[in-house]
Short mmCIF file of C-alpha atoms in Angstrom, two decimals:
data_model
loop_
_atom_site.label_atom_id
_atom_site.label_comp_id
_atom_site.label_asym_id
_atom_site.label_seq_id
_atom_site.Cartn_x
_atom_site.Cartn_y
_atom_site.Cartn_z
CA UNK A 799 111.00 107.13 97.47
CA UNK A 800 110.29 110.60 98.20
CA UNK A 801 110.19 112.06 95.02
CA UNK A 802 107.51 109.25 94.10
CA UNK A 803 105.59 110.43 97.09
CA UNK A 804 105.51 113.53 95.90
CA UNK A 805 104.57 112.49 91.96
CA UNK A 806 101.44 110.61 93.69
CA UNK A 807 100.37 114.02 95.26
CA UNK A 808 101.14 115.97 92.10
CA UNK A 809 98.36 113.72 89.60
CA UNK A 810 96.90 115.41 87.45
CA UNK A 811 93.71 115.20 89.39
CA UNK A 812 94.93 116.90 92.05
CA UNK A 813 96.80 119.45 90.45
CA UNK A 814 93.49 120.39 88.67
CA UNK A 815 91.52 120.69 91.92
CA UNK A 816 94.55 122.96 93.39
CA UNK A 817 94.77 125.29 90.72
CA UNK A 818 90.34 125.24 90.27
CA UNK A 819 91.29 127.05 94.23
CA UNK A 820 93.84 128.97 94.16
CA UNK A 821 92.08 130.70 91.12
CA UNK A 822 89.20 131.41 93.75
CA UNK A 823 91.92 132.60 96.13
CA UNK A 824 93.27 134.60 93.60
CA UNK A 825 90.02 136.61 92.70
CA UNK A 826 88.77 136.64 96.48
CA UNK A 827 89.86 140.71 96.82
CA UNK A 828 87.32 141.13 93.90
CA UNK A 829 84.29 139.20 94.98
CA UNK A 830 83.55 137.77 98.59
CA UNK A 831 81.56 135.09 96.19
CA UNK A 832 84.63 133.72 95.67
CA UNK A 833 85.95 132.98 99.25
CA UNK A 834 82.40 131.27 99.86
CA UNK A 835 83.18 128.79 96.77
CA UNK A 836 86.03 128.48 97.87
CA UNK A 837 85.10 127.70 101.50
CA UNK A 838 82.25 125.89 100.18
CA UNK A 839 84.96 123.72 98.24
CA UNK A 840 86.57 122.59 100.90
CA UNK A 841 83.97 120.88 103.36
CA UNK A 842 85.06 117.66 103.13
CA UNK A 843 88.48 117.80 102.70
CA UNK A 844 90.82 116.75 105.26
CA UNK A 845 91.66 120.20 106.74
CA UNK A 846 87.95 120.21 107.58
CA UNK A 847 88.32 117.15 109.47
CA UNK A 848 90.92 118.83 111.18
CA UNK A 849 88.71 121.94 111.94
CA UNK A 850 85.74 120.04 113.04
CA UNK A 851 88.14 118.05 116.15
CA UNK A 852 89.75 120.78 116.92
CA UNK A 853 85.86 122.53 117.44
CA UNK A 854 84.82 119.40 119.52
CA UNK A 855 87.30 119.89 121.96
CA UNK A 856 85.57 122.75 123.54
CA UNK A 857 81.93 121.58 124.40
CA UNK A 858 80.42 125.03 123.66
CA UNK A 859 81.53 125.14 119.47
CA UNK A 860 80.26 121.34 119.54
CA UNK A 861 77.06 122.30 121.44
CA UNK A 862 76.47 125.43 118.92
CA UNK A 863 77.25 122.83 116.15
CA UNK A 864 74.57 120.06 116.85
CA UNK A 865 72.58 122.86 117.61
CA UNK A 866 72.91 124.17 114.13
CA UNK A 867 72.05 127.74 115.56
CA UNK A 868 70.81 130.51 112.47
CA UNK A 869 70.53 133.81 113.71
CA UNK A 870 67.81 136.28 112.70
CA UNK A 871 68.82 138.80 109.86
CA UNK A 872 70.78 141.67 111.21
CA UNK A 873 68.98 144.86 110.92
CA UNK A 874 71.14 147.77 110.37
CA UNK A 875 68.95 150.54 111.07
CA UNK A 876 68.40 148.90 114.81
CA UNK A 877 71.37 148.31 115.55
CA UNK A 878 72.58 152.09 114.78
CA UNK A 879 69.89 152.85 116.95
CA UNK A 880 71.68 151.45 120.15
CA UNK A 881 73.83 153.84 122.34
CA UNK A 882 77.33 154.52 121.42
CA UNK A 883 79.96 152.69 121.95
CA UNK A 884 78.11 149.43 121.85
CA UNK A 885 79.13 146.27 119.86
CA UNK A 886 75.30 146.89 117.67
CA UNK A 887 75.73 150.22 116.74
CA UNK A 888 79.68 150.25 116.32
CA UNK A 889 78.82 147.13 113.44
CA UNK A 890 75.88 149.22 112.17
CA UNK A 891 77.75 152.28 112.12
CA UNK A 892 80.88 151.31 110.27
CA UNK A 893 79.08 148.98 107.77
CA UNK A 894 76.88 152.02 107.13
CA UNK A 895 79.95 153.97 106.04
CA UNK A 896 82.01 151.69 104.07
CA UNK A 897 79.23 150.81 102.18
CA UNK A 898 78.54 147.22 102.90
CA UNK A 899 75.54 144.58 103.03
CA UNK A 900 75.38 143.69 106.89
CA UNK A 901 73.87 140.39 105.61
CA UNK A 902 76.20 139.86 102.67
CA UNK A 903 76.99 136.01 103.15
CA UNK A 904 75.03 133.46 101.88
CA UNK A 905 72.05 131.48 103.04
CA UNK A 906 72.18 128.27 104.71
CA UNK A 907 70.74 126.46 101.18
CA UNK A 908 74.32 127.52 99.74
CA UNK A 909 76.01 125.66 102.43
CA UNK A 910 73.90 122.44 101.82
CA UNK A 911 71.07 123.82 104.07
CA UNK A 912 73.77 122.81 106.59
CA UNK A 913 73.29 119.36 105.81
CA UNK A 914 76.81 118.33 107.81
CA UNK A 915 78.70 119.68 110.50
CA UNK A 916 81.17 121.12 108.35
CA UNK A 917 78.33 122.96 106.21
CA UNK A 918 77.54 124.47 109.37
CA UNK A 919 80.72 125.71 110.22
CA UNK A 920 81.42 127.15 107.05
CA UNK A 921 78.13 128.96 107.12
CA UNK A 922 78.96 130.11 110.46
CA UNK A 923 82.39 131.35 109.92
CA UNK A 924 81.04 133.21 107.21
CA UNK A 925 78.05 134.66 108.70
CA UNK A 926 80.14 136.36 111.54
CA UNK A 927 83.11 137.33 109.49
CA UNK A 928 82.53 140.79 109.27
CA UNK A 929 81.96 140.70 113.49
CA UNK A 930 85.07 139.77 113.76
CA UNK A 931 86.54 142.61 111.76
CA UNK A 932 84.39 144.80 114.10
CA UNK A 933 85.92 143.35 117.34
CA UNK A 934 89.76 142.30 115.91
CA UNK A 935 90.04 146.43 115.06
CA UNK A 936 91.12 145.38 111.29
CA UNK A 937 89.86 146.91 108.75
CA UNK A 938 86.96 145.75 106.43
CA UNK A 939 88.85 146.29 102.98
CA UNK A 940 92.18 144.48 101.55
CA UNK A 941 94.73 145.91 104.32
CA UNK A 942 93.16 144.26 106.91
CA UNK A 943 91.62 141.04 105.55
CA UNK A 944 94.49 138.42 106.41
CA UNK A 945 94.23 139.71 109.92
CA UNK A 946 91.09 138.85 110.59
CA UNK A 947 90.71 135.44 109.18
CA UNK A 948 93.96 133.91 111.03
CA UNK A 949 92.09 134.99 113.96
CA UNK A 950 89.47 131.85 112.50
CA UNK A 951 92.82 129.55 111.92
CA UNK A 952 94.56 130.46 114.73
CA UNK A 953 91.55 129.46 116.65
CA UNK A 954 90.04 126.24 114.61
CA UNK A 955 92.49 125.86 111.76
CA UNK A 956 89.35 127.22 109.25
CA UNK A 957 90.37 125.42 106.09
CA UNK A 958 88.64 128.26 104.18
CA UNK A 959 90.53 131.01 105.70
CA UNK A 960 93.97 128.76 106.02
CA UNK A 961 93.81 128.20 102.20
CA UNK A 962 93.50 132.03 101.66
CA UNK A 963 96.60 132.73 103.98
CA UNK A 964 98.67 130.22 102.25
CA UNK A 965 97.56 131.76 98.94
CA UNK A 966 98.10 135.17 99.87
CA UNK A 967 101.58 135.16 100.96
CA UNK A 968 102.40 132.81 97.97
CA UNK A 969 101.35 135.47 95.36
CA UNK A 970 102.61 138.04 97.39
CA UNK A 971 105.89 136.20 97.01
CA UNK A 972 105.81 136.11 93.70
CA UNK A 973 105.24 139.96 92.72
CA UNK A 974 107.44 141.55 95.25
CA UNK A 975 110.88 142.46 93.97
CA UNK A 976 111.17 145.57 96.23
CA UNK A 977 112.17 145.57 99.98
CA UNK A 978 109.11 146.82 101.47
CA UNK A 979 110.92 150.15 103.44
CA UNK A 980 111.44 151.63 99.66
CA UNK A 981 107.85 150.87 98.47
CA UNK A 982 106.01 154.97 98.97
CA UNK A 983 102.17 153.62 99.14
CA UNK A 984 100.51 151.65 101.25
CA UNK A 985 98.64 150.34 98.37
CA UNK A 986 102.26 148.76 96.96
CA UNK A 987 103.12 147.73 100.66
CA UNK A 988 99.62 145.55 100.84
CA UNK A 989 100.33 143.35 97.64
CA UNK A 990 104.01 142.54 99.33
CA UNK A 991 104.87 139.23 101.34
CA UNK A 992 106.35 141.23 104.22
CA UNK A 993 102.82 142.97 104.80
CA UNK A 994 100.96 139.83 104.46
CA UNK A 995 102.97 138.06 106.67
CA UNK A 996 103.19 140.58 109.56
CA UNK A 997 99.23 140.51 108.92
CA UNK A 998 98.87 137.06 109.03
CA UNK A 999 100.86 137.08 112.78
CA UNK A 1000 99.22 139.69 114.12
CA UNK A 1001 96.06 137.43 113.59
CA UNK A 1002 96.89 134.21 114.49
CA UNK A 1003 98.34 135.76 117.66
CA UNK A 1004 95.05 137.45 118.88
CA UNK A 1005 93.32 134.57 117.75
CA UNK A 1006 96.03 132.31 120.05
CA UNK A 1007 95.40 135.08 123.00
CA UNK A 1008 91.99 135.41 122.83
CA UNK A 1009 89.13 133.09 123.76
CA UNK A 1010 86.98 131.06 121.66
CA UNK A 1011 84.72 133.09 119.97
CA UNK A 1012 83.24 130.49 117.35
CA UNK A 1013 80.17 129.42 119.76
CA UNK A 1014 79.68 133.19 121.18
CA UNK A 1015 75.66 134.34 120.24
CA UNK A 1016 76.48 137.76 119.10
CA UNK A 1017 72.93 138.89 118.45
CA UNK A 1018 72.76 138.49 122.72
CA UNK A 1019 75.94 141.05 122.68
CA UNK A 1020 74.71 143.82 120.51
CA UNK A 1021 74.09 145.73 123.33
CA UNK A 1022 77.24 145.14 125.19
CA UNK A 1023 79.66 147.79 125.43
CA UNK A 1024 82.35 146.42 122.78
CA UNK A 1025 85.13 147.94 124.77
CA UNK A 1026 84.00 145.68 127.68
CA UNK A 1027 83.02 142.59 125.40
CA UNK A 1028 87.00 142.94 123.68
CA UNK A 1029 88.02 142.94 127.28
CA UNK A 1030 85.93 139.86 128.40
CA UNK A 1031 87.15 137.81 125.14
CA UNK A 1032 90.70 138.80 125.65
CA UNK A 1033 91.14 140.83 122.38
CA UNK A 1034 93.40 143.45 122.05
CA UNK A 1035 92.16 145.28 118.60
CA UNK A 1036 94.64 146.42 116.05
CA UNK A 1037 94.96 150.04 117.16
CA UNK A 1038 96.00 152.21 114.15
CA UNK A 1039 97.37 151.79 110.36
CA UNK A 1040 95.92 150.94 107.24
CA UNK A 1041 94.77 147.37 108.55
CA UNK A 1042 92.85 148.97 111.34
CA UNK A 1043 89.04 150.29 110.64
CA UNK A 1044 89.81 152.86 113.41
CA UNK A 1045 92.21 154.85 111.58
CA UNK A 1046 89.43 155.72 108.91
CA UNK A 1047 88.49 159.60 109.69
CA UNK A 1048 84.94 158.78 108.18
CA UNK A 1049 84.37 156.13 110.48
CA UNK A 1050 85.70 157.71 113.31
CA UNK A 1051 83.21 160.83 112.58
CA UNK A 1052 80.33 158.37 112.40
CA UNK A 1053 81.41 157.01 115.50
CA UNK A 1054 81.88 160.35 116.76
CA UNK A 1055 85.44 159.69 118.12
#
């Protein structure tokens, strides 16, 4: 009986629409286009439903969600213009210096112009990924990625994010041969499952620690201190290592640590 359970899950069409997703998953540490499709992909699947009651349990996300709320285009030159140490000029500062589009995701018209609710969460897990890099601590590149989206499953079980966990540690899985003490770079240590899985916990337990932060206005916080704002929201930021932005010497001179 089980086994025929599991040949009705395995059909053909299903196996194509699997493998049509991991293949975004696979190419997401190329192009960021690929974790939207893939989000994208997934809005009305039944992980979304799962997302969407877990968001309705807290009247805020649900509130944001009917509201269908679209911030203004960030402005980086502003927001480097705000006094040190705030949560504005930190993101201004360090996108500045890696080298990134502060409004890299995609308009609401790719999300359906946010025609359902889960549209609209995908748009707005998307829209304030890079936010959450700045207030988790981990870093905007490879080393810290899987950090900062558990934070999103941890929180709301982001189907999007949950797929790319699940994808991650698989392929990890299947290139590492070498116990991770005896790999010399942290380059070879990143593409191993014991990396991505330590990654993946440290995520989904500041996500689990931390308070909502899905219906949080962070255009109203740019000028909060981010120290104080990490602080209010319960977040302890990753502190050091390769999957921590701090540890970059060229952002900490921008910063002027």
């Amino acid at each position: 009986m089980g086994f025929r359970y599991l040949n009705g899950l395995a059909s053909r069409e299903n196996l194509d629409a699997f493998l049509g997703l991991m293949d975004l998953a696979a190419g997401a540490g190329d192009s960021a286009d690929n974790v939207f499709e893939l989000t994208h992909r997934l809005r009305a699947s039944k992980p979304m439903q799962l997302c969407l009651k877990r968001l309705a349990q807290h009247p805020a996300s649900q509130a944001l969600i009917e509201r269908r709320y679209v911030g203004a285009p960030y402005d980086s030159a502003a927001l480097r213009a705000l006094p040190a140490g705030t949560l504005g000029h930190t993101y201004g500062t360090v996108m500045a210096v890696m080298g990134y589009d502060i409004n890299f995701f995609p308009k609401p018209d790719f999300f359906a112009s946010l025609e359902t609710d889960a549209d609209y969460v995908n748009y707005r897990a998307t829209a304030t990924h890079d936010l959450h890099h700045i207030l988790s601590g981990f870093s905007l590149n490879n080393y810290g990625e899987l950090g900062v989206i558990s934070i999103s499953v941890a929180q709301f079980s982001h189907p999007g994010s949950a797929f790319l966990d699940l994808m991650s540690l698989l392929l990890s899985w299947f290139r590492t041969d070498t116990p991770i003490d005896q790999l010399e770079t942290i380059q070879e240590q990143a593409r191993s499952a014991s990396y991505a899985y330590k990654l993946i916990g440290n995520g989904l337990e500041m996500g689990l620690n931390a308070q909502p932060l899905f219906p949080v206005i962070w255009e109203e916080r740019m000028e909060q201190n981010l120290a104080d704002l990490r602080a209010e929201l319960g977040i302890v930021p990753a502190p050091d290592g390769p999957w921590s932005w701090a540890s970059n010497p060229e952002i900490r001179q921008a910063l002027g640590w």
